[in-house]
PDB file of C-alpha atoms in Angstrom:
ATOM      1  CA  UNK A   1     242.416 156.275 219.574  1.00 63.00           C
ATOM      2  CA  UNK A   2     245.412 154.007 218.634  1.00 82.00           C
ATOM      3  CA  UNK A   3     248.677 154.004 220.278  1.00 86.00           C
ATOM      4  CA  UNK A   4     250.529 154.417 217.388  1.00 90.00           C
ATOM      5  CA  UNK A   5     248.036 158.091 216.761  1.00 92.00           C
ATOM      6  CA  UNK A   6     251.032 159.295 219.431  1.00 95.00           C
ATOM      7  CA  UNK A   7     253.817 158.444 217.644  1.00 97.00           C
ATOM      8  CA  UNK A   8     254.120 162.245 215.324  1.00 97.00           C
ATOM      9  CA  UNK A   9     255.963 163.305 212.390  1.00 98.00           C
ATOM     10  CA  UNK A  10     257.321 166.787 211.602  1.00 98.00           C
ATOM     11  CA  UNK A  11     258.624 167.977 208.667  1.00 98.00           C
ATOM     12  CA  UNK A  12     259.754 171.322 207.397  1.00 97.00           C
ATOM     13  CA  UNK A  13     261.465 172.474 210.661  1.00 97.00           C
ATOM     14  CA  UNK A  14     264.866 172.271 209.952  1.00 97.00           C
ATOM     15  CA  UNK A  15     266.409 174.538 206.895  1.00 96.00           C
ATOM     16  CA  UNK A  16     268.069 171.968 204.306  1.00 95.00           C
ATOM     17  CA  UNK A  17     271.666 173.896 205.371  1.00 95.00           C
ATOM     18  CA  UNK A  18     271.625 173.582 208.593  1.00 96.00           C
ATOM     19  CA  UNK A  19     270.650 169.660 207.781  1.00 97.00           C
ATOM     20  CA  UNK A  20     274.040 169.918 205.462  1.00 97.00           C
ATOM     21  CA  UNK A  21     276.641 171.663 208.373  1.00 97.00           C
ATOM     22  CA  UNK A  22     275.395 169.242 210.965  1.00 97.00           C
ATOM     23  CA  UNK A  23     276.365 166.638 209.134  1.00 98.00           C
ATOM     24  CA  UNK A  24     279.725 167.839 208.085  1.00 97.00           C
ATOM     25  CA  UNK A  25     280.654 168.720 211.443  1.00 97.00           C
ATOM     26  CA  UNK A  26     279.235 165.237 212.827  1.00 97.00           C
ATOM     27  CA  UNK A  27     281.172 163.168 209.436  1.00 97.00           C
ATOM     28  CA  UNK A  28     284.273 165.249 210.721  1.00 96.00           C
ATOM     29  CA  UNK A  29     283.790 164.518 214.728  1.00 96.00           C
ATOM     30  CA  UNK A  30     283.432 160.728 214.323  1.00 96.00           C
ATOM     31  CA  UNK A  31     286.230 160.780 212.025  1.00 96.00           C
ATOM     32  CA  UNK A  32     287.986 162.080 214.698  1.00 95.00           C
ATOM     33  CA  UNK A  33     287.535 159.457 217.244  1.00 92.00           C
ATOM     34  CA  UNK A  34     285.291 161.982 219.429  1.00 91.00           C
ATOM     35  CA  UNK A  35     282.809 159.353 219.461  1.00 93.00           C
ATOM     36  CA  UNK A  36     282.838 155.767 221.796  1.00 93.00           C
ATOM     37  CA  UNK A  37     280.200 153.115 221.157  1.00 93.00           C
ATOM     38  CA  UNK A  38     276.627 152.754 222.389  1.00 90.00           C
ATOM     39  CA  UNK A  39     276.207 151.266 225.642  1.00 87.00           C
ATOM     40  CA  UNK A  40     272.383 150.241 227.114  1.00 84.00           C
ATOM     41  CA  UNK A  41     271.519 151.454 230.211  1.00 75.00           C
ATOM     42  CA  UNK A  42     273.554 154.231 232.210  1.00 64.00           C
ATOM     43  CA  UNK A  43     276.648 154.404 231.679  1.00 58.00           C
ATOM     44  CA  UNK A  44     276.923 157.559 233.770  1.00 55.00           C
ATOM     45  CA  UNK A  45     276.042 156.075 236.652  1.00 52.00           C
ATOM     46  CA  UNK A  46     278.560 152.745 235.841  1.00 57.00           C
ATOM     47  CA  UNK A  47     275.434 150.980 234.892  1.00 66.00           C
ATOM     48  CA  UNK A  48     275.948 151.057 231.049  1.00 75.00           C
ATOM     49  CA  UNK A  49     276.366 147.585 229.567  1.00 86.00           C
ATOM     50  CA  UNK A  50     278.282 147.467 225.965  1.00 88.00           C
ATOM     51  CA  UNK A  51     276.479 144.500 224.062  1.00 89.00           C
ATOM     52  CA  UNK A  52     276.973 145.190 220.354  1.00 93.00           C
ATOM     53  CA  UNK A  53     274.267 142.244 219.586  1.00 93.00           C
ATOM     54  CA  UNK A  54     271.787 144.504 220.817  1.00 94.00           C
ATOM     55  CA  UNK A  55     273.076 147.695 220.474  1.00 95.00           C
ATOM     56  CA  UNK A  56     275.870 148.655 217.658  1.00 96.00           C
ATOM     57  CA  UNK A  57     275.987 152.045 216.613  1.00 97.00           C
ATOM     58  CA  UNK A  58     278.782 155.186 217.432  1.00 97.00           C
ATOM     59  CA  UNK A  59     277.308 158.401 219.374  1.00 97.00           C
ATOM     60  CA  UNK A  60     278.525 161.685 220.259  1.00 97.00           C
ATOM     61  CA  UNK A  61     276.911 163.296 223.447  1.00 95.00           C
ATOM     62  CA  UNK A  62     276.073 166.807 222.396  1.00 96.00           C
ATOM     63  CA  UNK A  63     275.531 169.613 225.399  1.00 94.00           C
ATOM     64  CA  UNK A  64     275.702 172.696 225.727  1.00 90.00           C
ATOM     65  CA  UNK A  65     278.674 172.323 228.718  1.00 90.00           C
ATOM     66  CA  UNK A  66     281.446 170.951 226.570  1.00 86.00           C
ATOM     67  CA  UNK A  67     284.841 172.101 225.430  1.00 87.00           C
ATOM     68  CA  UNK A  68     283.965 171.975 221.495  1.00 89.00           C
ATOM     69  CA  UNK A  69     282.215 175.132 220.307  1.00 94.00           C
ATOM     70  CA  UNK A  70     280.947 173.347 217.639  1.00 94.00           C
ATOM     71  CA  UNK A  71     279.423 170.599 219.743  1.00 94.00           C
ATOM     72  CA  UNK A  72     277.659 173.572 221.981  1.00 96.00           C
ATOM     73  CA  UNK A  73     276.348 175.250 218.644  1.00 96.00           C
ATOM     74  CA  UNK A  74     274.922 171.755 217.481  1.00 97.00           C
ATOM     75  CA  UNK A  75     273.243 170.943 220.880  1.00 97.00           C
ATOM     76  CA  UNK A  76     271.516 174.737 221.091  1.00 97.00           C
ATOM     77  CA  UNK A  77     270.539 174.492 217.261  1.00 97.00           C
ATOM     78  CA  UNK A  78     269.144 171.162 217.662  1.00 98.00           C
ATOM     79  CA  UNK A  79     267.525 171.768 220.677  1.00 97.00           C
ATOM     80  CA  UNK A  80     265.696 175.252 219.080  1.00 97.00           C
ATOM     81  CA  UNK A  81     264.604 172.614 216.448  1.00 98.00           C
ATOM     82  CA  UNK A  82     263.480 169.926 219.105  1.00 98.00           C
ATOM     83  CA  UNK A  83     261.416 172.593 221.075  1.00 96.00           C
ATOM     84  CA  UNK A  84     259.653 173.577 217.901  1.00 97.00           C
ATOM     85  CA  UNK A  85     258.463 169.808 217.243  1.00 97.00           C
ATOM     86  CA  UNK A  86     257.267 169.991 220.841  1.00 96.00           C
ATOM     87  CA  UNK A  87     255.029 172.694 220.836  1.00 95.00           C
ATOM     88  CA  UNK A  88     253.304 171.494 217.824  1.00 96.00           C
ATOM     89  CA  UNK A  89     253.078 167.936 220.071  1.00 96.00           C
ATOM     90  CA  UNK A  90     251.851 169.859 223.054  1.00 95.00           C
ATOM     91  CA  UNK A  91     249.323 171.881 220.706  1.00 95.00           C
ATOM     92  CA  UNK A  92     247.927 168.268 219.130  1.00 94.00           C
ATOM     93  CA  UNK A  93     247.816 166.637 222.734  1.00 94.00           C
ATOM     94  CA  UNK A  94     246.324 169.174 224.922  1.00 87.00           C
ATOM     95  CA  UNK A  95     245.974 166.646 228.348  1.00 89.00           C
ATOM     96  CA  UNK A  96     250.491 166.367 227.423  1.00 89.00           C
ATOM     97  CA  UNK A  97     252.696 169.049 229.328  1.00 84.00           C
ATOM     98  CA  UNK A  98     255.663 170.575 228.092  1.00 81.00           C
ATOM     99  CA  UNK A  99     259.246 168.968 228.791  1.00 86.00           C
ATOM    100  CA  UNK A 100     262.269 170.147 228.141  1.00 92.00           C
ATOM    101  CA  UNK A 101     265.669 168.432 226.523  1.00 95.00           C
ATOM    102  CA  UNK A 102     267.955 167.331 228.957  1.00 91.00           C
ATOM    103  CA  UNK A 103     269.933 164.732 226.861  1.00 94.00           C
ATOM    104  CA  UNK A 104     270.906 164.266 223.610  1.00 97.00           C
ATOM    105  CA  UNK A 105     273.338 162.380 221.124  1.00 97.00           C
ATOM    106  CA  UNK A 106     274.327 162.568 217.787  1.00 98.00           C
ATOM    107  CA  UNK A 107     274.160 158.478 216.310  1.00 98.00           C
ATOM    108  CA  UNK A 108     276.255 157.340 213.473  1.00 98.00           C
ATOM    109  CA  UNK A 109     274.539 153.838 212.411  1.00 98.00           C
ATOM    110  CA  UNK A 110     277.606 152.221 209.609  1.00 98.00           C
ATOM    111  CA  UNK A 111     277.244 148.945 207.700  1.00 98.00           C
ATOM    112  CA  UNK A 112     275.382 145.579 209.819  1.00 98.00           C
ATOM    113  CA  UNK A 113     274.883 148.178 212.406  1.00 98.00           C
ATOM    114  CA  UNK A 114     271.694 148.274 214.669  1.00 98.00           C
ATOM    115  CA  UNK A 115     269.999 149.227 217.359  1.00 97.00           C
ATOM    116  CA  UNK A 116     267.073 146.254 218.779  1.00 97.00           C
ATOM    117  CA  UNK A 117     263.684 147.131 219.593  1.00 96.00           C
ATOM    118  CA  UNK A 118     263.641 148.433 223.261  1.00 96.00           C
ATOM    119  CA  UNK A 119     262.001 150.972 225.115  1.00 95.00           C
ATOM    120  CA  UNK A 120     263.763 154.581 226.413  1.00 95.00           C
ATOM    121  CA  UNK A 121     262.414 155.058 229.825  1.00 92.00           C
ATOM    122  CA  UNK A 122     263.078 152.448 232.970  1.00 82.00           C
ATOM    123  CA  UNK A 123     264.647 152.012 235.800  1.00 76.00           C
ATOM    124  CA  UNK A 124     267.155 154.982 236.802  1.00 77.00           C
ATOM    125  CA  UNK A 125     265.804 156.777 233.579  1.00 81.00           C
ATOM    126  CA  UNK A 126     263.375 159.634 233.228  1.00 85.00           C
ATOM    127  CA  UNK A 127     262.304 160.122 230.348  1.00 94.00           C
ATOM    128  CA  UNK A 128     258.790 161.313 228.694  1.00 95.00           C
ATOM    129  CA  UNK A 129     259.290 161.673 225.845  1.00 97.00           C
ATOM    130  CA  UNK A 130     261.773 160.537 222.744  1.00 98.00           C
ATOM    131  CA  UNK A 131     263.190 162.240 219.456  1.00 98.00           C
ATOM    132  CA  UNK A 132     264.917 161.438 216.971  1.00 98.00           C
ATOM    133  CA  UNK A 133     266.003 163.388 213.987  1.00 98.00           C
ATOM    134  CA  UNK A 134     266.655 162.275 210.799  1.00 98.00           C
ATOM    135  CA  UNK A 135     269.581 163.744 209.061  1.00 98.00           C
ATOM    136  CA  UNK A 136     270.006 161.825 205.646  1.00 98.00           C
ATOM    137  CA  UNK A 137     268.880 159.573 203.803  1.00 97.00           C
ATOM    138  CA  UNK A 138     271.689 158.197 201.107  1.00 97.00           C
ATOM    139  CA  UNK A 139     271.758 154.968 202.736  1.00 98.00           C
ATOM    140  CA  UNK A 140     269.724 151.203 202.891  1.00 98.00           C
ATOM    141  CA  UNK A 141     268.708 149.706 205.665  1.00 98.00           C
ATOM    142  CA  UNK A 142     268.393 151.464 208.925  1.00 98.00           C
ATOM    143  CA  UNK A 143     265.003 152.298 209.186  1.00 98.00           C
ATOM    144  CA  UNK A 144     262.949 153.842 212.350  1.00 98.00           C
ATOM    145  CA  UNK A 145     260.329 150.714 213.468  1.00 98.00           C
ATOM    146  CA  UNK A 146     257.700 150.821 216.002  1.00 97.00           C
ATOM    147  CA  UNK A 147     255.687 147.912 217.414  1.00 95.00           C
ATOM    148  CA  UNK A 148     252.677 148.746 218.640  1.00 88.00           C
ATOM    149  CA  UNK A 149     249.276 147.602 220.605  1.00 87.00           C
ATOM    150  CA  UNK A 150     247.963 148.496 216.855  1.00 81.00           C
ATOM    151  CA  UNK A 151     250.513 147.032 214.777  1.00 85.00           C
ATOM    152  CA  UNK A 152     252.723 144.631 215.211  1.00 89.00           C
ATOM    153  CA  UNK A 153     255.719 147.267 212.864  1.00 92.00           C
ATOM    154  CA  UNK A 154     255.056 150.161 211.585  1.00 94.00           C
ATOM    155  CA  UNK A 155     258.366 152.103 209.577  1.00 96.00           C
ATOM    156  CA  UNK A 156     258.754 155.633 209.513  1.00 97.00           C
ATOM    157  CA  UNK A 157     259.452 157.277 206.400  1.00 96.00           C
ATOM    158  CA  UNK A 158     263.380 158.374 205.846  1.00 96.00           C
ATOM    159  CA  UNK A 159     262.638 162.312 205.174  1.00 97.00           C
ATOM    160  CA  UNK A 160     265.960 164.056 205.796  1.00 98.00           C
ATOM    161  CA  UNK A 161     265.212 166.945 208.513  1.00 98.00           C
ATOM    162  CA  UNK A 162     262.169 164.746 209.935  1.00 98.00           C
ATOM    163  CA  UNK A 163     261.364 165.144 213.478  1.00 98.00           C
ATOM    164  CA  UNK A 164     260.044 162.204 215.446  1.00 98.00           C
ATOM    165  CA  UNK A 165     258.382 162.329 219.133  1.00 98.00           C
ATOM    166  CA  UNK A 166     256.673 159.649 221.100  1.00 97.00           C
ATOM    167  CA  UNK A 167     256.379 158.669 224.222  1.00 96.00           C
ATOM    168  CA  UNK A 168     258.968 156.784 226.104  1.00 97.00           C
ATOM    169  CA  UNK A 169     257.319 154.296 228.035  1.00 95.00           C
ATOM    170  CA  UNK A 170     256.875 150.523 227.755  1.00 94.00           C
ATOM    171  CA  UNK A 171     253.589 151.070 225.280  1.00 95.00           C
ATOM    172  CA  UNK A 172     256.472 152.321 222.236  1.00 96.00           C
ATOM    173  CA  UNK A 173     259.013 149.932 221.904  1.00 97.00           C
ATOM    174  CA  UNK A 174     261.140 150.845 218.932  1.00 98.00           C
ATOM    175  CA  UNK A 175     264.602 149.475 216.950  1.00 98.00           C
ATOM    176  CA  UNK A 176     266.667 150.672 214.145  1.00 98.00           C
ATOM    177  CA  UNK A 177     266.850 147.863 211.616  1.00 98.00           C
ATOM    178  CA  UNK A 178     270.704 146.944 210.381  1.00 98.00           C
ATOM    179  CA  UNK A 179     272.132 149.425 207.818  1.00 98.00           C
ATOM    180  CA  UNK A 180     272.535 147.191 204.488  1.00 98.00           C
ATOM    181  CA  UNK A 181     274.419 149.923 202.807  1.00 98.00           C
ATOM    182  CA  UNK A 182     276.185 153.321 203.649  1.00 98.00           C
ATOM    183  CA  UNK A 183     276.000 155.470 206.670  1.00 98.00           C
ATOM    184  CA  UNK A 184     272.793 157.010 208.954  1.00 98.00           C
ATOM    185  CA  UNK A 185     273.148 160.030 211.261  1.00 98.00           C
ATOM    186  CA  UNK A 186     270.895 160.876 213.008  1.00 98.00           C
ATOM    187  CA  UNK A 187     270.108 162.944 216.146  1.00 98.00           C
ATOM    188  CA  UNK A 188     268.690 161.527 219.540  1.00 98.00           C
ATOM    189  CA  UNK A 189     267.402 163.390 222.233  1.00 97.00           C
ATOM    190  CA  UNK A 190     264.834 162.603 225.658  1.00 97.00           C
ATOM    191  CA  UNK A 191     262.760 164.945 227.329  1.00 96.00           C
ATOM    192  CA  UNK A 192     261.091 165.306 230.437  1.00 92.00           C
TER     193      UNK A 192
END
C-alpha cells in the first residue's frame, strides 16, 4: 500500500450554508484585525518563529474557551464536522485509533501568500493526525500539495466543504502553493 493511500478525502459533510456563514463570519473577523500572522513552531510556548518566506498566511485560533460567541460556535461546528471525517478515517484504517481535536485555526491565504512544504508534528508538538478544510474555491493559486514516498506532488482537488486527514509525521510533508489571485480560507485543525 502507498503512502499517499493515507492521505483521504471527504466530501459531502458540511451543508453548503454552513460553508457560506463560516466564511462571512471569518471575511468579517480578519477584517477586523482579530487575526496576527502565522508563526512556525510554538508560539505558545515563546518558541514560534515569524518567517514570512516560509510561512505567509493570517490565522484566527478558534476554541471553544474564547470571549467571541461566534468564534466558540465556529470551533464546536467545525469540530462536529472534523469528528465526522474521522470516524469514516477510523472505519477505513481499522489498526488507526480515534483522536480527538485539540487545536484548530481558521487560515486566510491573500495574494503571493504561502505556506512551504513542512511537516505538522515535531519536537514539542503532538500531533497524529492533520485536517484541513476547504472553504472556497473563487481563487488561483493556493493549492493543497503533498510529496510523497510515491510521488514526488500530488494536488488535492479545491472542492469547497472538502475534508482532508493524514497523518502528521515526517512520511507527509505538505505546502500550500502561493495564491496567484484572490483569497483562500480555509480551516486547520490537529488531532491526537
Amino acid at each position: 500500500m502507498d503512502t499517499k493511500h493515507f492521505i483521504r478525502t471527504y466530501d459531502g459533510l458540511i451543508p453548503p450554508k454552513f460553508i457560506g456563514g463560516c466564511i462571512k463570519y471569518l471575511s468579517k473577523a480578519f477584517d477586523e484585525g482579530r487575526s496576527e500572522s502565522g508563526t512556525i513552531g510554538l508560539k505558545e510556548a515563546g518558541k514560534g518563529t515569524l518567517n514570512k518566506e516560509i510561512r505567509d498566511v493570517d490565522i484566527i485560533g478558534l476554541n471553544n474557551c474564547n470571549d467571541s460567541m461566534s468564534n466558540c460556535h465556529w470551533f464546536a461546528l467545525m469540530n462536529s464536522f472534523i469528528v465526522k471525517a474521522m470516524s469514516k478515517y477510523v472505519d477505513e484504517f481499522k489498526d488507526v485509533y480515534y483522536a480527538q481535536v485539540f487545536d484548530m485555526q481558521a487560515l486566510k491565504y491573500q495574494k503571493n501568500q504561502h505556506y512551504k512544504y513542512h511537516v505538522d508534528d515535531g519536537h514539542g508538538f503532538n500531533r497524529k493526525f492533520s485536517c484541513i478544510i476547504l472553504l472556497n474555491n473563487d481563487y488561483e493559486g493556493g493549492e493543497l500539495c503533498f510529496k510523497t514516498l510515491d510521488d514526488p506532488e500530488t494536488k488535492i482537488d479545491v472542492v469547497p466543504g472538502r475534508i482532508i486527514i493524514w497523518p502528521s509525521n515526517f512520511m507527509y510533508p505538505h505546502k500550500i502553493n502561493p495564491v496567484r489571485k484572490g483569497t483562500r480560507y480555509s480551516i486547520v485543525s490537529w488531532l491526537q
